[in-house]
CSV table of C-alpha atoms in Angstrom, one decimal:
chain,number,residue,atom,x,y,z
A,1,MET,CA,229.5,97.8,117.0
A,2,SER,CA,227.4,94.7,118.4
A,3,ALA,CA,228.7,91.3,118.7
A,4,LYS,CA,225.8,90.4,116.2
A,5,SER,CA,226.7,93.0,113.4
A,6,HIS,CA,230.4,92.0,114.2
A,7,LEU,CA,229.5,88.3,113.3
A,8,ARG,CA,227.0,89.0,110.3
A,9,PRO,CA,229.8,89.4,107.6
A,10,ARG,CA,231.2,86.0,108.6
A,11,TYR,CA,227.9,84.7,108.1
A,12,LEU,CA,227.7,86.2,104.3
A,13,LYS,CA,231.1,84.6,103.3
A,14,LEU,CA,230.0,81.5,105.0
A,15,HIS,CA,226.6,82.0,102.9
A,16,VAL,CA,228.4,82.8,99.6
A,17,ALA,CA,231.0,79.7,99.9
A,18,LEU,CA,227.9,77.1,100.6
A,19,VAL,CA,226.4,78.7,97.3
A,20,PHE,CA,229.4,78.4,95.3
A,21,ALA,CA,230.2,75.1,96.6
A,22,PHE,CA,226.6,73.8,95.6
A,23,LEU,CA,226.8,75.4,92.3
A,24,PHE,CA,230.5,74.0,91.3
A,25,ALA,CA,230.7,70.8,93.3
A,26,PRO,CA,229.4,68.6,90.7
A,27,ILE,CA,231.4,70.3,88.0
A,28,VAL,CA,234.7,69.8,89.8
A,29,VAL,CA,233.8,66.1,90.5
A,30,LEU,CA,232.9,65.7,86.7
A,31,VAL,CA,236.4,67.0,86.1
A,32,VAL,CA,238.2,65.1,88.5
A,33,PHE,CA,236.7,61.6,87.8
A,34,SER,CA,237.1,62.2,83.9
A,35,PHE,CA,241.0,61.5,84.9
A,36,ASN,CA,239.6,58.3,86.6
A,37,LYS,CA,241.7,55.5,85.8
A,38,ALA,CA,238.9,52.5,86.5
A,39,LYS,CA,236.4,51.8,83.9
A,40,SER,CA,233.4,53.0,86.2
A,41,GLY,CA,232.8,56.2,86.5
A,42,THR,CA,231.9,55.9,90.2
A,43,ASN,CA,235.1,54.3,91.8
A,44,TRP,CA,238.3,56.3,91.7
A,45,ALA,CA,241.2,53.6,91.2
A,46,GLY,CA,244.0,56.2,90.4
A,47,PHE,CA,245.2,59.2,87.9
A,48,SER,CA,245.3,58.7,84.3
A,49,THR,CA,244.5,60.6,80.9
A,50,HIS,CA,243.4,57.1,79.1
A,51,TRP,CA,240.0,58.3,78.4
A,52,TYR,CA,241.3,61.4,76.3
A,53,GLY,CA,243.3,59.7,74.3
A,54,ASP,CA,240.4,57.1,74.0
A,55,LEU,CA,238.4,60.0,72.7
A,56,ALA,CA,240.5,60.5,69.6
A,57,HIS,CA,239.7,57.4,68.1
A,58,ASN,CA,236.1,57.7,69.0
A,59,HIS,CA,234.8,58.3,65.3
A,60,LEU,CA,231.1,58.7,66.5
A,61,ALA,CA,231.7,61.0,69.4
A,62,LEU,CA,234.3,63.2,67.3
A,63,GLN,CA,231.3,63.3,64.6
A,64,ALA,CA,228.6,64.3,67.0
A,65,PHE,CA,231.6,67.1,68.4
A,66,ARG,CA,231.7,68.2,64.6
A,67,ASN,CA,228.1,68.5,64.2
A,68,THR,CA,227.4,70.3,67.4
A,69,LEU,CA,230.0,73.0,66.6
A,70,LYS,CA,228.4,73.3,63.0
A,71,VAL,CA,225.2,73.9,64.2
A,72,ALA,CA,226.0,76.1,67.0
A,73,PHE,CA,228.1,78.3,64.9
A,74,VAL,CA,225.7,78.6,61.9
A,75,ALA,CA,222.6,79.0,64.1
A,76,THR,CA,224.3,81.6,66.4
A,77,LEU,CA,225.3,83.7,63.2
A,78,PHE,CA,222.1,83.8,61.7
A,79,ALA,CA,220.0,84.0,65.1
A,80,THR,CA,222.6,87.0,66.1
A,81,ILE,CA,221.9,88.8,62.9
A,82,ILE,CA,218.1,88.2,63.0
A,83,GLY,CA,218.0,89.2,66.4
A,84,THR,CA,220.0,92.3,66.4
A,85,LEU,CA,217.9,93.7,63.5
A,86,ALA,CA,215.0,93.0,65.1
A,87,ALA,CA,215.9,94.8,68.5
A,88,PHE,CA,216.8,97.7,66.7
A,89,ALA,CA,213.3,97.7,64.9
A,90,LEU,CA,211.8,97.4,68.4
A,91,THR,CA,213.6,99.8,70.1
A,92,ARG,CA,214.3,102.6,67.8
A,93,PHE,CA,211.5,102.6,65.5
A,94,LYS,CA,207.7,103.2,66.4
A,95,PHE,CA,204.9,101.3,64.5
A,96,ARG,CA,201.8,99.5,64.9
A,97,GLY,CA,202.0,96.5,66.7
A,98,ARG,CA,205.4,96.9,68.6
A,99,SER,CA,204.2,96.1,72.0
A,100,GLY,CA,202.4,92.8,70.5
A,101,TYR,CA,205.7,91.9,68.7
A,102,SER,CA,207.7,92.3,72.1
A,103,THR,CA,205.3,90.4,73.8
A,104,LEU,CA,205.3,87.4,71.3
A,105,ILE,CA,209.6,87.1,71.9
A,106,PHE,CA,208.9,86.7,75.7
A,107,ILE,CA,206.3,84.1,75.0
A,108,SER,CA,208.9,82.3,72.8
A,109,LEU,CA,211.0,82.2,75.8
A,110,VAL,CA,209.0,80.7,78.6
A,111,MET,CA,207.5,78.4,75.8
A,112,PRO,CA,208.3,74.6,77.1
A,113,GLU,CA,211.0,73.1,74.7
A,114,ILE,CA,209.2,70.0,74.5
A,115,VAL,CA,206.0,72.4,72.7
A,116,MET,CA,208.5,73.8,70.5
A,117,GLY,CA,210.2,70.8,69.6
A,118,ILE,CA,206.8,69.0,68.3
A,119,ALA,CA,205.8,72.4,66.8
A,120,LEU,CA,208.9,72.5,64.3
A,121,THR,CA,208.8,68.4,63.7
A,122,ALA,CA,205.1,69.0,62.6
A,123,PHE,CA,205.8,72.4,60.5
A,124,PHE,CA,209.2,70.1,59.0
A,125,LYS,CA,207.4,67.1,58.1
A,126,ARG,CA,203.7,67.7,57.5
A,127,PHE,CA,203.6,71.3,56.1
A,128,ALA,CA,207.2,72.3,54.7
A,129,HIS,CA,207.8,68.4,53.7
A,130,ILE,CA,211.3,68.8,54.6
A,131,GLU,CA,213.4,65.5,56.0
A,132,LEU,CA,215.0,66.0,59.2
A,133,SER,CA,218.6,66.2,58.9
A,134,ILE,CA,221.4,68.4,60.1
A,135,ARG,CA,219.7,71.4,58.2
A,136,THR,CA,216.5,71.2,60.2
A,137,VAL,CA,218.5,71.1,63.4
A,138,ILE,CA,220.2,74.4,62.2
A,139,ALA,CA,216.8,75.8,61.4
A,140,ALA,CA,215.2,74.9,64.7
A,141,HIS,CA,218.3,76.0,66.9
A,142,ILE,CA,217.8,79.7,64.9
A,143,THR,CA,214.5,79.6,65.8
A,144,PHE,CA,214.9,79.5,69.6
A,145,CYS,CA,217.7,81.3,69.6
A,146,ILE,CA,216.6,84.5,68.1
A,147,ALA,CA,214.4,85.4,71.3
A,148,PHE,CA,217.4,85.4,73.5
A,149,VAL,CA,219.3,87.7,71.2
A,150,VAL,CA,216.5,90.0,71.1
A,151,VAL,CA,216.1,90.1,74.8
A,152,VAL,CA,219.9,90.9,75.3
A,153,VAL,CA,220.4,93.5,72.6
A,154,LYS,CA,217.1,95.0,73.2
A,155,ALA,CA,218.1,95.5,76.9
A,156,ARG,CA,221.3,97.1,75.7
A,157,LEU,CA,219.5,99.5,73.3
A,158,THR,CA,216.9,100.6,75.9
A,159,ALA,CA,219.5,102.5,77.6
A,160,PHE,CA,221.0,104.0,74.8
A,161,ASP,CA,221.0,107.9,74.5
A,162,ASN,CA,219.6,109.1,71.5
A,163,ARG,CA,221.3,112.4,72.0
A,164,LEU,CA,224.5,110.7,71.1
A,165,VAL,CA,223.1,110.5,67.6
A,166,GLU,CA,221.9,113.6,67.5
A,167,ALA,CA,225.3,115.4,68.7
A,168,ALA,CA,226.9,113.2,65.9
A,169,ALA,CA,224.5,114.5,63.3
A,170,ASP,CA,225.1,118.2,64.4
A,171,LEU,CA,228.8,117.6,64.0
A,172,GLY,CA,228.2,116.7,60.3
A,173,ALA,CA,228.1,112.8,60.4
A,174,ALA,CA,225.8,110.9,58.1
A,175,PRO,CA,223.2,108.7,59.3
A,176,LEU,CA,225.3,105.6,58.2
A,177,GLN,CA,228.4,107.3,59.8
A,178,ALA,CA,226.6,107.8,63.3
A,179,PHE,CA,225.3,104.5,62.8
A,180,LEU,CA,228.8,102.8,62.4
A,181,ARG,CA,230.6,105.0,65.1
A,182,VAL,CA,228.3,105.9,67.7
A,183,VAL,CA,225.4,103.5,67.7
A,184,LEU,CA,227.3,99.9,66.9
A,185,PRO,CA,230.0,100.4,69.3
A,186,LEU,CA,227.6,101.1,72.0
A,187,ALA,CA,225.4,98.1,71.1
A,188,ALA,CA,228.5,95.5,70.3
A,189,PRO,CA,228.7,94.5,73.9
A,190,GLY,CA,225.1,93.5,73.9
A,191,ILE,CA,225.5,92.1,70.5
A,192,PHE,CA,228.5,89.8,71.9
A,193,ALA,CA,226.4,88.9,75.0
A,194,GLY,CA,223.6,87.9,72.9
A,195,ALA,CA,225.8,85.9,70.5
A,196,MET,CA,227.7,84.1,73.3
A,197,LEU,CA,224.2,83.3,75.1
A,198,ALA,CA,222.8,81.6,71.8
A,199,PHE,CA,226.1,79.9,71.1
A,200,THR,CA,225.9,78.3,74.7
A,201,ILE,CA,222.2,77.4,74.5
A,202,SER,CA,222.7,75.8,71.0
A,203,LEU,CA,225.7,74.1,72.1
A,204,ASP,CA,223.6,71.9,75.1
A,205,ASP,CA,220.2,71.8,73.8
A,206,VAL,CA,219.1,68.5,73.9
A,207,VAL,CA,214.9,68.3,73.5
A,208,ILE,CA,214.5,70.3,70.7
A,209,THR,CA,217.6,68.6,69.0
A,210,SER,CA,216.3,65.2,69.5
A,211,PHE,CA,212.9,66.1,67.9
A,212,THR,CA,214.4,67.8,64.8
A,213,SER,CA,217.1,65.7,64.1
A,214,GLY,CA,217.6,63.0,61.6
A,215,PRO,CA,220.1,60.3,60.3
A,216,GLY,CA,223.8,61.5,60.5
A,217,SER,CA,222.7,64.6,62.7
A,218,THR,CA,223.7,63.6,66.2
A,219,THR,CA,225.0,66.1,68.2
A,220,LEU,CA,227.2,66.0,71.2
A,221,PRO,CA,224.6,66.3,73.9
A,222,LEU,CA,222.6,63.6,71.9
A,223,TYR,CA,225.1,61.4,71.9
A,224,ILE,CA,226.2,61.9,75.6
A,225,PHE,CA,222.5,61.6,76.5
A,226,GLY,CA,222.4,58.3,74.7
A,227,GLN,CA,225.5,57.0,76.3
A,228,LEU,CA,224.2,57.5,79.6
A,229,LYS,CA,221.8,54.9,79.0
A,230,PHE,CA,224.8,52.2,79.6
A,231,GLY,CA,226.0,54.1,82.6
A,232,VAL,CA,228.1,56.6,83.6
A,233,SER,CA,231.7,56.1,82.3
A,234,PRO,CA,234.8,58.3,82.6
A,235,SER,CA,235.0,58.3,79.0
A,236,ILE,CA,231.6,60.4,79.2
A,237,ASN,CA,233.3,62.4,81.7
A,238,ALA,CA,236.5,63.0,79.6
A,239,LEU,CA,234.1,64.5,76.7
A,240,SER,CA,231.9,66.9,79.0
A,241,THR,CA,235.0,68.3,80.5
A,242,ILE,CA,236.2,68.9,76.8
A,243,VAL,CA,233.1,70.7,75.9
A,244,LEU,CA,233.2,72.7,79.5
A,245,PHE,CA,236.3,73.8,78.9
A,246,SER,CA,235.5,74.9,75.6
A,247,ALA,CA,232.7,76.7,76.4
A,248,LEU,CA,234.7,78.6,79.2
A,249,LEU,CA,237.5,79.5,76.3
A,250,LEU,CA,234.5,80.9,74.2
A,251,LEU,CA,233.0,83.0,76.9
A,252,ALA,CA,236.5,84.2,77.6
A,253,VAL,CA,237.0,85.4,74.2
A,254,GLY,CA,233.4,86.7,73.6
A,255,GLY,CA,234.0,88.8,77.5
A,256,PHE,CA,237.4,90.1,76.0
A,257,PHE,CA,235.6,91.4,72.8
A,258,SER,CA,232.6,92.5,74.9
A,259,VAL,CA,235.0,94.7,76.9
A,260,ARG,CA,237.1,95.9,74.3
A,261,ALA,CA,233.9,97.0,72.6
A,262,ALA,CA,232.4,98.7,75.4
A,263,ARG,CA,235.7,100.6,75.6
A,264,ARG,CA,235.5,101.8,71.9
A,265,GLY,CA,232.0,102.7,72.5
A,266,VAL,CA,233.2,105.2,75.5
A,267,GLY,CA,235.8,106.4,73.3
A,268,ALA,CA,233.0,107.0,70.4
A,269,ILE,CA,231.0,108.7,72.7
A,270,ASP,CA,233.8,111.1,74.1
A,271,ALA,CA,234.5,112.1,70.1
A,272,SER,CA,230.7,112.3,69.4
A,273,THR,CA,230.6,115.0,72.3
A,274,LEU,CA,233.8,116.4,72.1
A,275,GLY,CA,233.8,116.9,68.6
């Protein structure tokens, strides 16, 4: 082995370390400065948890956080249901215009958020004559989250082996039983992944939310963005850190259920093939 080939793994490790440092160094700085004792968010003056306690008395921030969770959970629920059904229709059924519908899904993914925000605002106010509120924010989030769920679930179902359903039918399983015991367990990891992606995207959306929100419907990203106009403070860092670890916790829970569903799916395959 030449000296150049011998040094190549070291360069690759250094490259990986630099990439991860570039990605996560800002997040680490954010978390560290959330414990900054100074009022300025850029000068370190010592360790303190004062700003986390201060958030407990910030009613505007707490209300924005409640609005964010409400919007994210409701939007994720409806987007997951609608997107999963759409993915099943696009992969398991043949009908006229199926490729066109799939293309429209991808168009909604690449559409600029400001265009979608303007379009939704015009629809709510001029066509539907609906006042902007927390309901319009939820409806907007459902609209743009559906496409992400469809893409993720559709990718999972594309690799699905239809012979498993045929084997279940040969063993006497009814169509509903085959769906619940074979198809759904295998699709569950994709459904969980789509739901987690929709929740994360809804959690941190700013552009579309700013166009469709009304009085009393300020979400946490809008609140943080508004506070940044007055300068970066440790309270904003603390709030962002809480959101960060909340999202990581939810992703961990979603990953756990996704792995569990995948294992159940493998069990369903064994049961259907072994009879």
